[in-house]
C-alpha positions as a Python dict, from the first residue, in 0.01 Angstrom:
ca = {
    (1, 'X'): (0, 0, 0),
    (2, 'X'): (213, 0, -334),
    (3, 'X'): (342, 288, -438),
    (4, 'X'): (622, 287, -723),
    (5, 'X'): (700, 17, -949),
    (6, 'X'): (837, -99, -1244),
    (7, 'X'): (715, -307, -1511),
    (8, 'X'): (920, -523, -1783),
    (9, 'X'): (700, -597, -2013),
    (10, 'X'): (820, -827, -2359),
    (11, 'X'): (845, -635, -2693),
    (12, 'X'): (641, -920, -2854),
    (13, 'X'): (345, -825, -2626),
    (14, 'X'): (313, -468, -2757),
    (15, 'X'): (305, -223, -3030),
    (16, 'X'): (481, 125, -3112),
    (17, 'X'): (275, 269, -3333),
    (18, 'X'): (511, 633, -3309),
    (19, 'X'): (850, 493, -3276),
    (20, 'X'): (996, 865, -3350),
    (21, 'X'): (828, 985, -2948),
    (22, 'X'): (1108, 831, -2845),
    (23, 'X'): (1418, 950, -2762),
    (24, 'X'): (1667, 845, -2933),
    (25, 'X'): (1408, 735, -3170),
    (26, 'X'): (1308, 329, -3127),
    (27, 'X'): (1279, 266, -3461),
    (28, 'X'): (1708, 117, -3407),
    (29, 'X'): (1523, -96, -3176),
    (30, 'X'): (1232, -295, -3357),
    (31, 'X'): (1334, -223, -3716),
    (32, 'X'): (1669, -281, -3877),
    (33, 'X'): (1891, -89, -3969),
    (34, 'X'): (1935, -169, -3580),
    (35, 'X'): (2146, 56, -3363),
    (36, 'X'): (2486, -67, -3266),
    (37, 'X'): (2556, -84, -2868),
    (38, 'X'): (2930, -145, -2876),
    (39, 'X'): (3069, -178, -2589),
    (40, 'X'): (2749, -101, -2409),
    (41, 'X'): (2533, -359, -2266),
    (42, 'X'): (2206, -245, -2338),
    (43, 'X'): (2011, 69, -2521),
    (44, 'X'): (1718, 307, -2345),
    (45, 'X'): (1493, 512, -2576),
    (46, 'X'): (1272, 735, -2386),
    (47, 'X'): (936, 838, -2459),
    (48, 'X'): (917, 1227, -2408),
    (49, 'X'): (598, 1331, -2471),
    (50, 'X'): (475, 1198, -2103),
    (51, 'X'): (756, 1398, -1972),
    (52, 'X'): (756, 1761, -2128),
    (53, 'X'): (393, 1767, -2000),
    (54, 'X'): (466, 1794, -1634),
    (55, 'X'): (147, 1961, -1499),
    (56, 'X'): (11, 1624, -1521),
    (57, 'X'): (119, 1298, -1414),
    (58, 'X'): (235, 1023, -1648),
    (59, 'X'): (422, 694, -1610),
    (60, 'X'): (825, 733, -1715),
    (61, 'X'): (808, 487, -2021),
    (62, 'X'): (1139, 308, -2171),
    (63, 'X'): (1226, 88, -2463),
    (64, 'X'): (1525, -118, -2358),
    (65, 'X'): (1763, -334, -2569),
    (66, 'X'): (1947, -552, -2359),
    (67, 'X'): (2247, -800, -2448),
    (68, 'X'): (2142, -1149, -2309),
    (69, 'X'): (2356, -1463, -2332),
    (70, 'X'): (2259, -1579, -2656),
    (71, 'X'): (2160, -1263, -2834),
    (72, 'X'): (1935, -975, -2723),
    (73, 'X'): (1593, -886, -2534),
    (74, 'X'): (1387, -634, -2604),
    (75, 'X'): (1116, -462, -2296),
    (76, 'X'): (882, -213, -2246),
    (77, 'X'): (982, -88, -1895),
    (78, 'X'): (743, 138, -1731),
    (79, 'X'): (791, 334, -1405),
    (80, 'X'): (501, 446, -1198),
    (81, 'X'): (333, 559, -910),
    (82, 'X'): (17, 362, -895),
    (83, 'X'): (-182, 637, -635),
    (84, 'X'): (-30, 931, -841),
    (85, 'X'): (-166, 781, -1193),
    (86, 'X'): (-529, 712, -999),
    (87, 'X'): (-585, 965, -792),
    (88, 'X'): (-289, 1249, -899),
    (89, 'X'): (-138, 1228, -533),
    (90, 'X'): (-34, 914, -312),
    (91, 'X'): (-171, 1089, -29),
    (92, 'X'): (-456, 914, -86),
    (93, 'X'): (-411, 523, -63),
    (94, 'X'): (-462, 234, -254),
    (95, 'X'): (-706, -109, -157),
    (96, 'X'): (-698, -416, -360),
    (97, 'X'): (-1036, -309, -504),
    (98, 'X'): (-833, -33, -703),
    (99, 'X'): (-659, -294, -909),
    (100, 'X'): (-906, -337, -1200),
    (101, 'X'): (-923, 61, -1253),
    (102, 'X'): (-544, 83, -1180),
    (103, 'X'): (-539, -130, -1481),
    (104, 'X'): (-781, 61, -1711),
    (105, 'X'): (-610, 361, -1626),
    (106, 'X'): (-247, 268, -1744),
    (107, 'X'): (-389, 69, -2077),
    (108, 'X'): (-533, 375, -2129),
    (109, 'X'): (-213, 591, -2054),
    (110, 'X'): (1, 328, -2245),
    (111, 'X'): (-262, 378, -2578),
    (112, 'X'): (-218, 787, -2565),
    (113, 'X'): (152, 734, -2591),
    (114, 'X'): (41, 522, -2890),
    (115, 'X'): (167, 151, -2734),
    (116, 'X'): (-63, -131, -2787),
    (117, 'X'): (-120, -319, -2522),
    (118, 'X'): (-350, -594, -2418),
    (119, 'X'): (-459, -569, -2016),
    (120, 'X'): (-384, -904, -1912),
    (121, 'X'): (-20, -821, -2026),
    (122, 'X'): (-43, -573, -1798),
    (123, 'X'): (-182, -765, -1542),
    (124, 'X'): (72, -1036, -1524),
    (125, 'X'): (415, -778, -1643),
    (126, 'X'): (689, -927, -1481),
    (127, 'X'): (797, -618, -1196),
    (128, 'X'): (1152, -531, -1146),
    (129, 'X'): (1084, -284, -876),
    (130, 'X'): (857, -175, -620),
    (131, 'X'): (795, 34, -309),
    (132, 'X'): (545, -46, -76),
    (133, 'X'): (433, 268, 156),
    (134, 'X'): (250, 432, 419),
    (135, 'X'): (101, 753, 508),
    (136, 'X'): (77, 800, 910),
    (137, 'X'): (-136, 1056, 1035),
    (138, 'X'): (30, 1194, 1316),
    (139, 'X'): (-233, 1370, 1606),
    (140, 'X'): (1, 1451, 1894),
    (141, 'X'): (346, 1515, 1787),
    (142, 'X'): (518, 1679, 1444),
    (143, 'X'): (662, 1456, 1166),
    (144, 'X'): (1020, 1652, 1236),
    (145, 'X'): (1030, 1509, 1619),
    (146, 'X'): (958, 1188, 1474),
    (147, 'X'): (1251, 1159, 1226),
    (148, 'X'): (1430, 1289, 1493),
    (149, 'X'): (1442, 1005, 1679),
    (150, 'X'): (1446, 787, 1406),
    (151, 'X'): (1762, 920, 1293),
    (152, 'X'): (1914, 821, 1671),
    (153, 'X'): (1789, 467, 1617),
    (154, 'X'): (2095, 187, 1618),
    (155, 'X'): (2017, 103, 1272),
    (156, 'X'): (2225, -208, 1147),
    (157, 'X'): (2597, -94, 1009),
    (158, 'X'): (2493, -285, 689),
    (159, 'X'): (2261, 25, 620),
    (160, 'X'): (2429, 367, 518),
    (161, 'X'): (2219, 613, 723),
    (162, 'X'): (2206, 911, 524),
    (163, 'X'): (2064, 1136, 810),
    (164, 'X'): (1937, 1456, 554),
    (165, 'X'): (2192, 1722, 362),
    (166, 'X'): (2137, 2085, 274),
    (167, 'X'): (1880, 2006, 18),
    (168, 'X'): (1655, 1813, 214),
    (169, 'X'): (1633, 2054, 527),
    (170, 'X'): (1638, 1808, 803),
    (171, 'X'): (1314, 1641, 654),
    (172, 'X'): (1409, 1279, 558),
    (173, 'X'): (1617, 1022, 716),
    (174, 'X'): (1711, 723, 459),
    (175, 'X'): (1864, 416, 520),
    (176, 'X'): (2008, 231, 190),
    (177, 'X'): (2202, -15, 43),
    (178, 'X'): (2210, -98, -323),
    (179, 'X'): (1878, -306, -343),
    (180, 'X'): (1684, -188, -114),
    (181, 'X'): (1571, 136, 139),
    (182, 'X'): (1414, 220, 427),
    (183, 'X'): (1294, 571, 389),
    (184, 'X'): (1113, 806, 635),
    (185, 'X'): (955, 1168, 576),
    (186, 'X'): (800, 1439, 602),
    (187, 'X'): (499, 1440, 371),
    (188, 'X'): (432, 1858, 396),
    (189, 'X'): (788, 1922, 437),
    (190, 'X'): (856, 1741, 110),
    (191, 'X'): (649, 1910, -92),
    (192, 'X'): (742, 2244, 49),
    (193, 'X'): (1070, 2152, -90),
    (194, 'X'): (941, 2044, -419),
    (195, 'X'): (800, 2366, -513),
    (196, 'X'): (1127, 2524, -454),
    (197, 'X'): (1308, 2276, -663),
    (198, 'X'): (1195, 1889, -766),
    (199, 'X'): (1555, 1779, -692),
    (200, 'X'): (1511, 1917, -284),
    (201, 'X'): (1258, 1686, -239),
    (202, 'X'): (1280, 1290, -170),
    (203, 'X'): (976, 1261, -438),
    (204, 'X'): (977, 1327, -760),
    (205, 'X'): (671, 1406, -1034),
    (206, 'X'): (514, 1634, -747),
    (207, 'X'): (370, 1917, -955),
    (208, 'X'): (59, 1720, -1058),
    (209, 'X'): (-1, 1684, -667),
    (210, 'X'): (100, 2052, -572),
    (211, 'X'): (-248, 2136, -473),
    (212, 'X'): (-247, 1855, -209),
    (213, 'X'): (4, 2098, -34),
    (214, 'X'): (-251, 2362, 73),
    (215, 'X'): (-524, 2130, 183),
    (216, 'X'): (-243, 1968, 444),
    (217, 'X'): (-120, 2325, 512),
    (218, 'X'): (-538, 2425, 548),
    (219, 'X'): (-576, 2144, 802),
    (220, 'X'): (-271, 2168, 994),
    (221, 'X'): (-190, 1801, 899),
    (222, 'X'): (138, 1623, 989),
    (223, 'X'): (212, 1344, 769),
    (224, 'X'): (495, 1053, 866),
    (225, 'X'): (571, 917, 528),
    (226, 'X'): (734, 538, 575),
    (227, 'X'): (816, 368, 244),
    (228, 'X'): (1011, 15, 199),
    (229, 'X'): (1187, 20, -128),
    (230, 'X'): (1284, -329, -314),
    (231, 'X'): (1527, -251, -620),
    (232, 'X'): (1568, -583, -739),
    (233, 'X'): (1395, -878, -797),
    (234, 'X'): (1630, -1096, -576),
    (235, 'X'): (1549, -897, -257),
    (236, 'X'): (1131, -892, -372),
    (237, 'X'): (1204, -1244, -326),
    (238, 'X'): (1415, -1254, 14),
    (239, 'X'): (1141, -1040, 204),
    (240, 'X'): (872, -1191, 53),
    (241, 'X'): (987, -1544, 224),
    (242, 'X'): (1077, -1329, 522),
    (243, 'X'): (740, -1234, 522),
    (244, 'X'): (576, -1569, 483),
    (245, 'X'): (430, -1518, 118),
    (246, 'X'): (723, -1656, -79),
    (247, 'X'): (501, -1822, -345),
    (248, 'X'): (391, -1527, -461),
    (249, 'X'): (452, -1445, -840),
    (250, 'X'): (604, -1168, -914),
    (251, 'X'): (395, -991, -1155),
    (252, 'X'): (166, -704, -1097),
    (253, 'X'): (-119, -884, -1000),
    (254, 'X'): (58, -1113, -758),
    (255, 'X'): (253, -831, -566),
    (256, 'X'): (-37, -565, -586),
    (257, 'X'): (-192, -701, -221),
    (258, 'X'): (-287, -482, 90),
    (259, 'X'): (-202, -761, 316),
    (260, 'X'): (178, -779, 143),
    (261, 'X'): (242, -446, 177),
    (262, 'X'): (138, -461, 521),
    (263, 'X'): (380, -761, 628),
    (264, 'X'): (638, -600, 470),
    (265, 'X'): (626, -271, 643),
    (266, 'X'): (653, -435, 957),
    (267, 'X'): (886, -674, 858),
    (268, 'X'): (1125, -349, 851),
    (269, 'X'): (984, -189, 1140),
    (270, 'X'): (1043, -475, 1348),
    (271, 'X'): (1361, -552, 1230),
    (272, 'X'): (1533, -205, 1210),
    (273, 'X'): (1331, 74, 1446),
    (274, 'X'): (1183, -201, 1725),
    (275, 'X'): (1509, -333, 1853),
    (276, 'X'): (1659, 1, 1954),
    (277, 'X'): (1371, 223, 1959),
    (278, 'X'): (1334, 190, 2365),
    (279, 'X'): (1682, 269, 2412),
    (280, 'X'): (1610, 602, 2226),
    (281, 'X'): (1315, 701, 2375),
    (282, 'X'): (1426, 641, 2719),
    (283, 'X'): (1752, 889, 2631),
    (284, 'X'): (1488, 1154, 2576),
    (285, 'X'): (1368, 1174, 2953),
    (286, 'X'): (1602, 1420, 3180),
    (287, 'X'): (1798, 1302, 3410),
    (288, 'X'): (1611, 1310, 3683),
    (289, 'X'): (1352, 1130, 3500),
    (290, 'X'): (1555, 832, 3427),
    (291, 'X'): (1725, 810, 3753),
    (292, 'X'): (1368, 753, 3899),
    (293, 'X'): (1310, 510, 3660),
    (294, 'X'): (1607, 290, 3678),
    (295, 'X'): (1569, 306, 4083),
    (296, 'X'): (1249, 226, 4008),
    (297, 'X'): (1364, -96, 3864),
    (298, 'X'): (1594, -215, 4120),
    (299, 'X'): (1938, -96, 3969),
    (300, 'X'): (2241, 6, 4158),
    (301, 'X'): (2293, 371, 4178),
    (302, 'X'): (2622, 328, 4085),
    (303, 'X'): (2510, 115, 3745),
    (304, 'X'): (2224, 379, 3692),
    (305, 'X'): (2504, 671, 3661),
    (306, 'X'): (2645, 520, 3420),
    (307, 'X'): (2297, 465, 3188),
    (308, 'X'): (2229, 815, 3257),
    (309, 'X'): (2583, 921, 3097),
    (310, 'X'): (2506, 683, 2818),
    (311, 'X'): (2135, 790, 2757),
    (312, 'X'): (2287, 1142, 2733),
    (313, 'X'): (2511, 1086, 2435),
    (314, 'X'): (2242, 905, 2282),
    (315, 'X'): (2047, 1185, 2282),
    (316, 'X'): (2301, 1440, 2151),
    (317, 'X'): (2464, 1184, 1881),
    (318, 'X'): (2212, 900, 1864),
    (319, 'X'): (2282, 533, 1870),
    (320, 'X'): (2526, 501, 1591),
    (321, 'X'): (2702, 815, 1718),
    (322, 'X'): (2804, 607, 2044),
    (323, 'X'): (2895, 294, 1838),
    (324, 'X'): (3129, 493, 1670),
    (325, 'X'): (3281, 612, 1969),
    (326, 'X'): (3339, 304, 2096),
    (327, 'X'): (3582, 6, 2024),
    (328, 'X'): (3485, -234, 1805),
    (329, 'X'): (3533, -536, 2099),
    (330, 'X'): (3349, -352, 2345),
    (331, 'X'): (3011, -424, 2504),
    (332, 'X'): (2960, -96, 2656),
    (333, 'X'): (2600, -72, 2448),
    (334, 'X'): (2470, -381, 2464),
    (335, 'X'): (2504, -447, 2847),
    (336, 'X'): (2345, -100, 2863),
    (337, 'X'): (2061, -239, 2638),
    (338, 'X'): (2032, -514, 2891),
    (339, 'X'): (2016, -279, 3175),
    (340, 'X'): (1697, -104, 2976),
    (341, 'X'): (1517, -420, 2903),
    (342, 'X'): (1382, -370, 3256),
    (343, 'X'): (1246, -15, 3154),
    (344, 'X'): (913, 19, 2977),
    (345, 'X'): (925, 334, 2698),
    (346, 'X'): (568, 370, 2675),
    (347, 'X'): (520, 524, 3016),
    (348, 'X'): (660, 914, 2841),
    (349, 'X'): (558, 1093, 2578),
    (350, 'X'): (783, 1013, 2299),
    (351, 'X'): (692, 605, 2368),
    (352, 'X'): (322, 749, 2333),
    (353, 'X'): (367, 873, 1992),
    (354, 'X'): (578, 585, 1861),
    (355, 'X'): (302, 342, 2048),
    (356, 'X'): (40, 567, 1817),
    (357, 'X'): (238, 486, 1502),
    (358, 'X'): (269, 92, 1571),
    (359, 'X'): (-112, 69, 1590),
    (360, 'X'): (-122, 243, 1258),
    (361, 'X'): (103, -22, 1085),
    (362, 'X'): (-102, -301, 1219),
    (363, 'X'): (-440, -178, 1117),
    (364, 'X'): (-308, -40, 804),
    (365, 'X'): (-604, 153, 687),
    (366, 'X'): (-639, 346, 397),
    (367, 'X'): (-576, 710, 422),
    (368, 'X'): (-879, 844, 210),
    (369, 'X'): (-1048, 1192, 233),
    (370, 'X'): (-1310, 1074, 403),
    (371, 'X'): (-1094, 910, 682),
    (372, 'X'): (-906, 1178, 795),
}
């Protein structure tokens, strides 16, 4: 379901009634005399109160002075995670029912930091940014053996794959560009880190949900995190009509949908992990293994030594490792990809787990307490 987002909400639609909790103070911003941006295209004034209390969780809210052509806009931008500010985690998940007391909850979170606010503004804010996510129980294998195959996956070359650095202890696999993500974790493993130090972990705002970590600990629960990031409105707009739902508005109320968050997901599971997850999971058999296989289906020994060799580096330096190795004309991979085709992945235990994690996506339930 929906996880972070970010509203833009008019100045004309709402009220600071304690201009001085900002930071710099807003009163430059609605009141002359007005600050002076220079050379600077726009102006942020912070509200701080929200964020020196940290023990609880609270939307990041912004005043923002922008230079438009014509003159100058002024928004309310607010940045939040939607199960965080409802139930204090986003371990539990989000259904369209939620909306209504999603809503009552921020109006009333926007009134303590003393902004008036009507709730149909909030209800049809423009959104900037969002992140759709899932939580995937995992029964039969550990969230690290699932990122590490993910992280061996032939992921486009238009995606940076950032596989994890020191601070993130082999826990996260990202895949970025400037507008959008693709982001996989460990759920436990990231809060582990996050008690160490908030900037370890992939999350951020996790002491409100710090007691999550012993009930998961408790109950010996692994927990694949998957989230889709959209950073700007243009890309909200290409996936949507990727997805089939590109008359949706995109305000609050039109993007906050189960069944949106759901196409999207496995928009970019099908588009980045399917295509080369066989290849991967195949590479994780022995030898042996695979020789049977490929004899199996009808290829040449002399063709199935060289798979084997292949499958090998695949499995020390993953997909994008090879690719590298190789010339930029060559053909080497996808003729070996072509070779595989014949080769189901499901038949070992790796393809068992990632079979286990496709079902998930596709019913897309609700992780709640109860459910577990």
């Amino acid at each position: 379901m929906i996880d972070t987002i970010v509203l833009s909400i008019p100045a004309h639609e709402i009220e600071i009634r304690n201009p001085d909790a900002f930071t710099p103070s807003a009163y430059g911003l609605i009141q002359p005399p007005y600050y002076t941006l220079g050379n600077k295209k726009y102006m942020k004034c912070i509200f701080t109160d929200q964020i020196s209390n940290v023990d609880k969780y609270h939307p990041r809210t912004s005043l923002i002075k922008h230079v438009i052509r014509g003159g100058f806009s002024l928004t309310l931008q607010v940045e939040l995670s939607l199960p965080k500010l409802l139930f204090g985690n986003n371990f539990n998940e989000l259904e369209d029912a939620d909306f209504e007391s999603v809503i009552t909850r921020l109006h009333y979170e926007l009134q303590a930091a003393g902004i008036n606010i009507q709730p149909d503004c909030i209800r049809t804010a423009s959104i900037s940014r969002i992140h759709y996510g899932k939580n995937i129980l995992l029964h039969n294998a550990t969230a690290a053996l699932v990122l590490q195959i993910l992280a061996s996956l032939g992921i486009s070359r238009r995606l940076d794959a950032a596989n994890t650095d020191y601070r993130n202890s082999g826990h996260a696999v990202r895949f970025h560009t400037n507008d959008y993500e693709l982001v996989f974790y460990d759920k436990v493993k990231d809060l582990e880190q996050a008690k160490i130090s908030e900037r370890r972990a992939i999350e951020n705002q996790n002491i409100p949900q710090m007691g999550l970590l012993n009930d998961l600990r408790k109950d010996q629960i692994d927990v694949l995190r998957i989230e889709c990031r959209l950073n700007s409105r243009k890309k909200i707009k290409q996936i949507l009509h990727q997805c089939e739902f590109g008359d949706t508005n995109l305000t609050f109320c039109g993007l906050y949908s189960k069944a949106i968050a759901q196409r999207v997901i496995w928009n970019f599971w099908t588009r980045y992990v399917q295509p080369s997850l066989g290849t991967v999971c195949i590479s994780q058999n022995s030898p042996d293994a695979i020789f049977t296989q490929l004899q199996l289906a009808g290829m040449k020994e002399t063709e199935i030594l060289k798979c084997i060799g292949l499958l090998c580096f695949i499995k020390q330096h993953g997909i994008r490792g090879l690719k590298q190795r190789l010339s930029r004309t060559s053909r080497t991979y996808q003729q070996l990809c072509n070779k595989l085709s014949q080769v189901h992945y499901n038949d070992n235990y790796i393809g068992s787990i990632f079979i286990d994690i496709e079902r998930a996506l596709q019913d897309f339930e609700s992780i709640r307490p109860g459910n577990i």
